[in-house]
Amino acid sequence: MRRTASPLSLILLGLGTFLLVLAPMLAWYVEPRAAVNPIDIDTTAVYKGTGSVFDTEKIETVPDRTITVTQRVRGNVAESEKSGNAVWDVITTVDTDKSLPAADPHDALDYVPHRWVMDRKTTRPVHCCGEQPYIEGEAYLKFPFDVQKRDYRHWDNTLRGTITMSYRDTKKIQGYTGYRFTATVPPTKTGTRLVPGRLVGLDTPQVLAEEWYANHGLELVVDQATGRVLYAQTGPRRTLRAPGGEKDEAVLLDSPKIAFTTETQKEAVSQAEDDSRQLELVGRTLPIGAGVVGFVLAVAGIVLVVRGRRRPGSSELPQPPLTM
């Protein structure tokens, strides 16, 4: 007699082995390749707050104005595919109720276009493809994937430099928990601007005044898995000083708090939930499920093979009957 394996036992053993091989591939090969920054992004974030702004018609700073900051981010697909990086074109506008709605963003109180190029996996800046300005740091419009509870060097586009965003705690945004980071910016000279001398207390027709920037407080709440910003709050103060001056002579913009609108928060949370769910599915749920099911099927297949029935072999000779 010899043992024969049934087709069912071989199928179970083969399927179980396949799933056991598939499980680590999903976790270690597929999931890291799914965690990449998109090249076809098209999002708009809106911030609102109140503060003082410089009225160019009155030639003076006016208080208690509603301030709206709109940040439009579009992926440049052609440049991204050519370079292999994520190339994002960003337009940031600052408006008051006086300049909204605007048919042309150039009519805003402030209009700032720039381009951010980053590594699609690490989110680190890449200096190519017409990047403007020369962006540095570990994070800007988003954080890297798998955010840690530590400090991050964050790019401040007004400062044109990096600041340290310090981890504080977790915070719920629209019912969704993220990591909260904060920072402040002390008064820092950022450039010069040609203005009438009287704006900075000088009796000259025009002067190259110094531009200064500070921030009352930045707060970012970030999705841990994807690095997506769920909530952003900033408190910009932009002023002019006389050349070599030690005090602010004119206030261009000053607000203690400009933050994501509720609508922007909800949109950011919705996108973070979808992206996190996909990463969780590929990186954890499917590998664990495949591993467990594969183990059960493989064991079942082995057991059936071991317990295979004994059947007569084709090479065995028949026994002669017993006779009296």
mmCIF file of N, CA, C and O in Angstrom, residues 37 116-119 121-127 135-148 150-156 161-166 181 220 222 226-227:
data_model
loop_
_atom_site.group_PDB
_atom_site.id
_atom_site.type_symbol
_atom_site.label_atom_id
_atom_site.label_comp_id
_atom_site.label_asym_id
_atom_site.label_seq_id
_atom_site.Cartn_x
_atom_site.Cartn_y
_atom_site.Cartn_z
ATOM 1 N N ASN A 37 4.239 60.732 -2.330
ATOM 2 C CA ASN A 37 3.522 61.987 -2.524
ATOM 3 C C ASN A 37 2.994 62.062 -3.957
ATOM 4 O O ASN A 37 3.701 61.733 -4.904
ATOM 5 N N TRP A 116 7.477 74.129 -5.211
ATOM 6 C CA TRP A 116 8.121 73.226 -4.253
ATOM 7 C C TRP A 116 8.353 71.886 -4.944
ATOM 8 O O TRP A 116 7.424 71.289 -5.478
ATOM 9 N N VAL A 117 9.600 71.421 -4.933
ATOM 10 C CA VAL A 117 9.958 70.128 -5.509
ATOM 11 C C VAL A 117 10.450 69.231 -4.377
ATOM 12 O O VAL A 117 11.315 69.632 -3.600
ATOM 13 N N MET A 118 9.891 68.025 -4.286
ATOM 14 C CA MET A 118 10.251 67.141 -3.172
ATOM 15 C C MET A 118 10.423 65.704 -3.640
ATOM 16 O O MET A 118 9.882 65.312 -4.678
ATOM 17 N N ASP A 119 11.164 64.942 -2.860
ATOM 18 C CA ASP A 119 11.272 63.504 -3.069
ATOM 19 C C ASP A 119 9.915 62.878 -2.754
ATOM 20 O O ASP A 119 9.333 63.142 -1.711
ATOM 21 N N LYS A 121 9.033 59.989 -1.799
ATOM 22 C CA LYS A 121 8.961 59.073 -0.655
ATOM 23 C C LYS A 121 9.288 59.763 0.661
ATOM 24 O O LYS A 121 8.594 59.575 1.664
ATOM 25 N N THR A 122 10.343 60.563 0.680
ATOM 26 C CA THR A 122 10.821 61.139 1.940
ATOM 27 C C THR A 122 10.262 62.533 2.215
ATOM 28 O O THR A 122 10.355 63.026 3.338
ATOM 29 N N THR A 123 9.726 63.207 1.186
ATOM 30 C CA THR A 123 9.232 64.589 1.267
ATOM 31 C C THR A 123 10.374 65.594 1.440
ATOM 32 O O THR A 123 10.135 66.774 1.658
ATOM 33 N N ARG A 124 11.608 65.158 1.329
ATOM 34 C CA ARG A 124 12.744 66.079 1.411
ATOM 35 C C ARG A 124 12.796 66.952 0.158
ATOM 36 O O ARG A 124 12.490 66.484 -0.947
ATOM 37 N N PRO A 125 13.186 68.226 0.299
ATOM 38 C CA PRO A 125 13.281 69.106 -0.867
ATOM 39 C C PRO A 125 14.298 68.588 -1.881
ATOM 40 O O PRO A 125 15.341 68.037 -1.517
ATOM 41 N N VAL A 126 13.965 68.744 -3.146
ATOM 42 C CA VAL A 126 14.869 68.427 -4.246
ATOM 43 C C VAL A 126 15.062 69.720 -5.041
ATOM 44 O O VAL A 126 14.103 70.399 -5.371
ATOM 45 N N HIS A 127 16.303 70.051 -5.321
ATOM 46 C CA HIS A 127 16.601 71.340 -5.939
ATOM 47 C C HIS A 127 16.766 71.168 -7.449
ATOM 48 O O HIS A 127 17.860 70.956 -7.967
ATOM 49 N N ILE A 135 14.067 75.947 -1.288
ATOM 50 C CA ILE A 135 13.394 75.456 -0.076
ATOM 51 C C ILE A 135 14.251 74.409 0.627
ATOM 52 O O ILE A 135 14.856 73.542 -0.005
ATOM 53 N N GLU A 136 14.279 74.507 1.951
ATOM 54 C CA GLU A 136 15.045 73.568 2.768
ATOM 55 C C GLU A 136 14.155 73.005 3.868
ATOM 56 O O GLU A 136 12.990 73.368 3.992
ATOM 57 N N GLY A 137 14.718 72.108 4.692
ATOM 58 C CA GLY A 137 13.981 71.554 5.818
ATOM 59 C C GLY A 137 13.404 70.176 5.538
ATOM 60 O O GLY A 137 13.633 69.555 4.503
ATOM 61 N N GLU A 138 12.615 69.695 6.501
ATOM 62 C CA GLU A 138 12.023 68.361 6.421
ATOM 63 C C GLU A 138 10.550 68.386 6.026
ATOM 64 O O GLU A 138 9.986 67.362 5.650
ATOM 65 N N ALA A 139 9.913 69.537 6.157
ATOM 66 C CA ALA A 139 8.473 69.619 5.902
ATOM 67 C C ALA A 139 8.131 71.015 5.423
ATOM 68 O O ALA A 139 8.835 71.985 5.704
ATOM 69 N N TYR A 140 7.015 71.096 4.702
ATOM 70 C CA TYR A 140 6.508 72.399 4.289
ATOM 71 C C TYR A 140 4.989 72.321 4.243
ATOM 72 O O TYR A 140 4.323 72.450 5.266
ATOM 73 N N LEU A 141 4.409 72.060 3.078
ATOM 74 C CA LEU A 141 2.960 71.957 2.978
ATOM 75 C C LEU A 141 2.441 70.655 3.571
ATOM 76 O O LEU A 141 1.247 70.512 3.816
ATOM 77 N N LYS A 142 3.320 69.714 3.762
ATOM 78 C CA LYS A 142 2.993 68.478 4.458
ATOM 79 C C LYS A 142 4.241 67.953 5.137
ATOM 80 O O LYS A 142 5.358 68.399 4.837
ATOM 81 N N PHE A 143 4.044 67.002 6.051
ATOM 82 C CA PHE A 143 5.147 66.360 6.746
ATOM 83 C C PHE A 143 5.468 65.039 6.046
ATOM 84 O O PHE A 143 4.688 64.554 5.215
ATOM 85 N N PRO A 144 6.596 64.403 6.382
ATOM 86 C CA PRO A 144 6.884 63.082 5.804
ATOM 87 C C PRO A 144 5.849 62.057 6.262
ATOM 88 O O PRO A 144 5.114 62.271 7.226
ATOM 89 N N PHE A 145 5.803 60.926 5.576
ATOM 90 C CA PHE A 145 4.965 59.821 6.022
ATOM 91 C C PHE A 145 5.506 59.295 7.367
ATOM 92 O O PHE A 145 6.684 59.439 7.674
ATOM 93 N N ASP A 146 4.613 58.701 8.152
ATOM 94 C CA ASP A 146 4.976 58.127 9.444
ATOM 95 C C ASP A 146 5.601 59.181 10.362
ATOM 96 O O ASP A 146 6.762 59.084 10.763
ATOM 97 N N VAL A 147 4.825 60.194 10.684
ATOM 98 C CA VAL A 147 5.296 61.322 11.497
ATOM 99 C C VAL A 147 5.656 60.837 12.908
ATOM 100 O O VAL A 147 4.927 60.050 13.507
ATOM 101 N N GLN A 148 6.782 61.314 13.415
ATOM 102 C CA GLN A 148 7.263 60.933 14.739
ATOM 103 C C GLN A 148 7.016 62.050 15.757
ATOM 104 O O GLN A 148 6.835 63.213 15.388
ATOM 105 N N ARG A 150 8.629 64.205 17.514
ATOM 106 C CA ARG A 150 9.906 64.899 17.652
ATOM 107 C C ARG A 150 9.812 66.255 16.966
ATOM 108 O O ARG A 150 8.787 66.592 16.359
ATOM 109 N N ASP A 151 10.875 67.040 17.052
ATOM 110 C CA ASP A 151 10.910 68.335 16.374
ATOM 111 C C ASP A 151 11.191 68.132 14.881
ATOM 112 O O ASP A 151 11.915 67.200 14.501
ATOM 113 N N TYR A 152 10.627 69.019 14.053
ATOM 114 C CA TYR A 152 10.861 68.990 12.610
ATOM 115 C C TYR A 152 11.285 70.381 12.140
ATOM 116 O O TYR A 152 10.776 71.392 12.628
ATOM 117 N N ARG A 153 12.199 70.409 11.186
ATOM 118 C CA ARG A 153 12.594 71.673 10.555
ATOM 119 C C ARG A 153 11.590 71.974 9.448
ATOM 120 O O ARG A 153 11.528 71.272 8.453
ATOM 121 N N HIS A 154 10.815 73.007 9.665
ATOM 122 C CA HIS A 154 9.707 73.347 8.781
ATOM 123 C C HIS A 154 10.034 74.620 7.997
ATOM 124 O O HIS A 154 10.518 75.599 8.562
ATOM 125 N N TRP A 155 9.759 74.626 6.696
ATOM 126 C CA TRP A 155 10.032 75.778 5.854
ATOM 127 C C TRP A 155 8.973 76.847 6.055
ATOM 128 O O TRP A 155 7.776 76.588 5.953
ATOM 129 N N ASP A 156 9.403 78.087 6.351
ATOM 130 C CA ASP A 156 8.507 79.233 6.457
ATOM 131 C C ASP A 156 8.764 80.097 5.236
ATOM 132 O O ASP A 156 9.825 80.723 5.118
ATOM 133 N N GLY A 161 13.212 80.744 5.235
ATOM 134 C CA GLY A 161 14.134 79.946 6.023
ATOM 135 C C GLY A 161 13.351 78.913 6.814
ATOM 136 O O GLY A 161 12.117 78.857 6.762
ATOM 137 N N THR A 162 14.060 78.068 7.555
ATOM 138 C CA THR A 162 13.410 77.024 8.338
ATOM 139 C C THR A 162 13.213 77.462 9.777
ATOM 140 O O THR A 162 13.984 78.257 10.311
ATOM 141 N N ILE A 163 12.170 76.934 10.388
ATOM 142 C CA ILE A 163 11.909 77.120 11.809
ATOM 143 C C ILE A 163 11.723 75.740 12.429
ATOM 144 O O ILE A 163 11.466 74.764 11.725
ATOM 145 N N THR A 164 11.863 75.654 13.727
ATOM 146 C CA THR A 164 11.691 74.376 14.420
ATOM 147 C C THR A 164 10.265 74.243 14.921
ATOM 148 O O THR A 164 9.818 75.019 15.768
ATOM 149 N N MET A 165 9.547 73.266 14.371
ATOM 150 C CA MET A 165 8.212 72.950 14.849
ATOM 151 C C MET A 165 8.359 71.856 15.903
ATOM 152 O O MET A 165 8.822 70.755 15.620
ATOM 153 N N SER A 166 7.979 72.173 17.139
ATOM 154 C CA SER A 166 8.160 71.253 18.263
ATOM 155 C C SER A 166 6.886 70.455 18.524
ATOM 156 O O SER A 166 5.783 71.020 18.561
ATOM 157 N N PHE A 181 2.052 70.345 16.507
ATOM 158 C CA PHE A 181 3.367 70.975 16.541
ATOM 159 C C PHE A 181 3.186 72.488 16.628
ATOM 160 O O PHE A 181 2.267 73.046 16.029
ATOM 161 N N LEU A 220 0.422 73.501 13.882
ATOM 162 C CA LEU A 220 0.072 72.556 12.831
ATOM 163 C C LEU A 220 -0.362 71.250 13.482
ATOM 164 O O LEU A 220 0.317 70.746 14.383
ATOM 165 N N VAL A 222 -1.092 67.380 12.422
ATOM 166 C CA VAL A 222 -0.686 66.569 11.281
ATOM 167 C C VAL A 222 -1.152 65.125 11.447
ATOM 168 O O VAL A 222 -1.087 64.564 12.550
ATOM 169 N N THR A 226 0.134 59.795 7.146
ATOM 170 C CA THR A 226 0.390 60.389 5.826
ATOM 171 C C THR A 226 1.183 61.680 5.867
ATOM 172 O O THR A 226 1.735 62.099 4.849
ATOM 173 N N GLY A 227 1.231 62.358 7.030
ATOM 174 C CA GLY A 227 1.901 63.651 7.113
ATOM 175 C C GLY A 227 1.058 64.796 6.598
ATOM 176 O O GLY A 227 1.528 65.937 6.518
#
